[in-house]
Every structure is written in structure tokens, then in C-alpha cells.
């Protein structure tokens, strides 16, 4: 049976790369390219949520509370991606959102790698 753990990891790795490409394009003054990458990134938000939900439903008996918290923090990370890019486009300050992004990303990685489906780096 297909286990979409790899699909989930692949989608969020690509999303992180696309996010930083969009930030770089914005800082390089290439607004049109940034908008294209931003739209592709939005597609990856959906893929991350879909693959994450499938993993959650498939393995919900393992530790549903912690996986539920991880899912919420994952949505928080996606929200920070979006807030940073939209505020950059509008020329508004993004400092607070960068801080929240780093905090949420650290939390989601710690939860993801320490829970039963993750790699035992933190156990």
C-alpha cells in the first residue's frame, strides 16, 4: 500500500525552497517572477495539507493529540509563508512574521521528527 510520508516530506521541502525563491525574487526586484512562484507555492500549500491529512487519518490511532497539534502548527507555518510574502508585496514590515515563522518551523520539525512516524533524532 502507498504510504504518502515521502510525498508529504517532498511537498514541504519543495514548498520551503519555493518560499525562499519567492523571497529572493522579491528582493531582486523581479515582481512578476515572484508572483508566478507565489502561485505555485499556493498549490503546494494544498498538497502539503492534503498529504498531511491523509497521513493523519491513516495513523490517527498512534497519538492523535500530538499529531493534531503538529497539524495545527503546520498550518501556522503555511500561514507565515503567506503572510510574509503578501506583506513583502505590499511593502509592509515582516519582522514579526519572520520570527513567528522560525518558531513555528522549529516546533513542527521537533514534533514531526519526535513522533512515532518521524526519524528518531530527538528521542
mmCIF file of C-alpha atoms in Angstrom:
data_model
loop_
_atom_site.group_PDB
_atom_site.id
_atom_site.type_symbol
_atom_site.label_atom_id
_atom_site.label_comp_id
_atom_site.label_asym_id
_atom_site.label_seq_id
_atom_site.Cartn_x
_atom_site.Cartn_y
_atom_site.Cartn_z
ATOM 1 C CA UNK A 1 0.000 0.000 0.000
ATOM 2 C CA UNK A 2 1.153 3.530 -0.791
ATOM 3 C CA UNK A 3 2.494 5.394 2.215
ATOM 4 C CA UNK A 4 2.444 9.087 1.477
ATOM 5 C CA UNK A 5 5.054 10.035 4.097
ATOM 6 C CA UNK A 6 7.542 10.571 1.290
ATOM 7 C CA UNK A 7 5.022 12.601 -0.694
ATOM 8 C CA UNK A 8 4.375 14.786 2.363
ATOM 9 C CA UNK A 9 8.075 15.351 3.006
ATOM 10 C CA UNK A 10 8.700 16.082 -0.668
ATOM 11 C CA UNK A 11 5.899 18.653 -0.820
ATOM 12 C CA UNK A 12 7.064 20.592 2.229
ATOM 13 C CA UNK A 13 10.716 20.532 1.131
ATOM 14 C CA UNK A 14 9.718 21.900 -2.287
ATOM 15 C CA UNK A 15 7.471 24.482 -0.586
ATOM 16 C CA UNK A 16 10.324 25.730 1.602
ATOM 17 C CA UNK A 17 12.569 26.050 -1.458
ATOM 18 C CA UNK A 18 9.825 27.865 -3.408
ATOM 19 C CA UNK A 19 9.240 30.203 -0.465
ATOM 20 C CA UNK A 20 12.883 31.252 -0.352
ATOM 21 C CA UNK A 21 12.986 31.574 -4.159
ATOM 22 C CA UNK A 22 9.959 33.902 -3.949
ATOM 23 C CA UNK A 23 11.656 35.968 -1.226
ATOM 24 C CA UNK A 24 14.838 36.145 -3.320
ATOM 25 C CA UNK A 25 12.902 37.187 -6.424
ATOM 26 C CA UNK A 26 11.127 39.899 -4.465
ATOM 27 C CA UNK A 27 14.389 41.213 -3.055
ATOM 28 C CA UNK A 28 15.914 41.150 -6.559
ATOM 29 C CA UNK A 29 13.057 43.339 -7.815
ATOM 30 C CA UNK A 30 11.550 40.663 -10.039
ATOM 31 C CA UNK A 31 7.915 41.069 -9.010
ATOM 32 C CA UNK A 32 6.464 39.181 -11.978
ATOM 33 C CA UNK A 33 8.628 36.103 -11.327
ATOM 34 C CA UNK A 34 7.834 36.321 -7.630
ATOM 35 C CA UNK A 35 4.096 36.253 -8.372
ATOM 36 C CA UNK A 36 4.443 33.121 -10.513
ATOM 37 C CA UNK A 37 6.468 31.327 -7.825
ATOM 38 C CA UNK A 38 3.980 32.503 -5.184
ATOM 39 C CA UNK A 39 1.079 30.975 -7.115
ATOM 40 C CA UNK A 40 2.949 27.671 -7.498
ATOM 41 C CA UNK A 41 3.703 27.798 -3.762
ATOM 42 C CA UNK A 42 -0.008 28.149 -3.053
ATOM 43 C CA UNK A 43 -0.601 24.910 -4.948
ATOM 44 C CA UNK A 44 1.995 23.267 -2.730
ATOM 45 C CA UNK A 45 0.153 24.548 0.380
ATOM 46 C CA UNK A 46 -2.805 22.459 -0.758
ATOM 47 C CA UNK A 47 -0.611 19.428 -1.461
ATOM 48 C CA UNK A 48 1.023 19.704 1.975
ATOM 49 C CA UNK A 49 -2.355 19.902 3.682
ATOM 50 C CA UNK A 50 -3.749 17.010 1.597
ATOM 51 C CA UNK A 51 -0.800 14.661 2.190
ATOM 52 C CA UNK A 52 -0.650 15.650 5.865
ATOM 53 C CA UNK A 53 -4.374 14.989 6.303
ATOM 54 C CA UNK A 54 -4.042 11.595 4.622
ATOM 55 C CA UNK A 55 -1.184 10.694 6.961
ATOM 56 C CA UNK A 56 -3.169 11.911 9.958
ATOM 57 C CA UNK A 57 -6.245 9.861 9.050
ATOM 58 C CA UNK A 58 -4.205 6.777 8.245
ATOM 59 C CA UNK A 59 -2.258 6.853 11.527
ATOM 60 C CA UNK A 60 -4.712 8.604 13.844
ATOM 61 C CA UNK A 61 -4.634 5.766 16.386
ATOM 62 C CA UNK A 62 -0.939 6.298 17.176
ATOM 63 C CA UNK A 63 -1.069 9.621 19.066
ATOM 64 C CA UNK A 64 -3.918 11.766 17.782
ATOM 65 C CA UNK A 65 -3.422 14.690 20.190
ATOM 66 C CA UNK A 66 0.209 15.327 19.304
ATOM 67 C CA UNK A 67 -0.387 14.725 15.602
ATOM 68 C CA UNK A 68 -3.311 17.163 15.805
ATOM 69 C CA UNK A 69 -1.035 19.769 17.398
ATOM 70 C CA UNK A 70 1.566 19.111 14.696
ATOM 71 C CA UNK A 71 -1.102 19.614 12.026
ATOM 72 C CA UNK A 72 -2.137 22.947 13.550
ATOM 73 C CA UNK A 73 1.471 24.115 13.787
ATOM 74 C CA UNK A 74 1.972 23.014 10.169
ATOM 75 C CA UNK A 75 -0.945 25.218 9.124
ATOM 76 C CA UNK A 76 0.673 28.004 11.199
ATOM 77 C CA UNK A 77 3.888 27.589 9.130
ATOM 78 C CA UNK A 78 1.884 27.841 5.913
ATOM 79 C CA UNK A 79 0.162 30.945 7.276
ATOM 80 C CA UNK A 80 3.535 32.523 7.970
ATOM 81 C CA UNK A 81 4.718 31.730 4.423
ATOM 82 C CA UNK A 82 1.695 33.538 3.082
ATOM 83 C CA UNK A 83 1.818 36.491 5.492
ATOM 84 C CA UNK A 84 5.497 37.146 4.795
ATOM 85 C CA UNK A 85 5.080 37.076 1.024
ATOM 86 C CA UNK A 86 1.896 39.176 0.972
ATOM 87 C CA UNK A 87 3.336 41.781 3.354
ATOM 88 C CA UNK A 88 6.569 41.923 1.339
ATOM 89 C CA UNK A 89 4.476 42.597 -1.781
ATOM 90 C CA UNK A 90 2.669 45.425 -0.010
ATOM 91 C CA UNK A 91 5.924 46.899 1.322
ATOM 92 C CA UNK A 92 4.965 46.323 4.955
ATOM 93 C CA UNK A 93 7.203 45.115 7.776
ATOM 94 C CA UNK A 94 7.671 41.344 8.012
ATOM 95 C CA UNK A 95 9.986 41.124 11.046
ATOM 96 C CA UNK A 96 7.346 39.745 13.434
ATOM 97 C CA UNK A 97 6.201 37.185 10.870
ATOM 98 C CA UNK A 98 9.772 36.004 10.240
ATOM 99 C CA UNK A 99 10.169 35.416 13.984
ATOM 100 C CA UNK A 100 6.853 33.536 14.134
ATOM 101 C CA UNK A 101 7.858 31.558 11.017
ATOM 102 C CA UNK A 102 11.125 30.399 12.599
ATOM 103 C CA UNK A 103 9.380 29.483 15.868
ATOM 104 C CA UNK A 104 6.607 27.550 14.112
ATOM 105 C CA UNK A 105 9.060 25.779 11.794
ATOM 106 C CA UNK A 106 11.210 24.654 14.745
ATOM 107 C CA UNK A 107 8.137 23.377 16.616
ATOM 108 C CA UNK A 108 6.774 21.476 13.603
ATOM 109 C CA UNK A 109 10.171 19.861 12.930
ATOM 110 C CA UNK A 110 10.614 18.829 16.566
ATOM 111 C CA UNK A 111 7.108 17.352 16.657
ATOM 112 C CA UNK A 112 7.428 15.740 13.244
ATOM 113 C CA UNK A 113 10.737 14.075 13.963
ATOM 114 C CA UNK A 114 9.972 13.026 17.543
ATOM 115 C CA UNK A 115 6.541 11.468 16.928
ATOM 116 C CA UNK A 116 6.315 7.729 16.053
ATOM 117 C CA UNK A 117 6.269 8.233 12.249
ATOM 118 C CA UNK A 118 9.322 10.513 12.351
ATOM 119 C CA UNK A 119 13.041 9.893 12.441
ATOM 120 C CA UNK A 120 14.270 9.373 15.991
ATOM 121 C CA UNK A 121 16.731 12.301 16.024
ATOM 122 C CA UNK A 122 15.296 13.869 19.176
ATOM 123 C CA UNK A 123 14.403 10.740 21.170
#
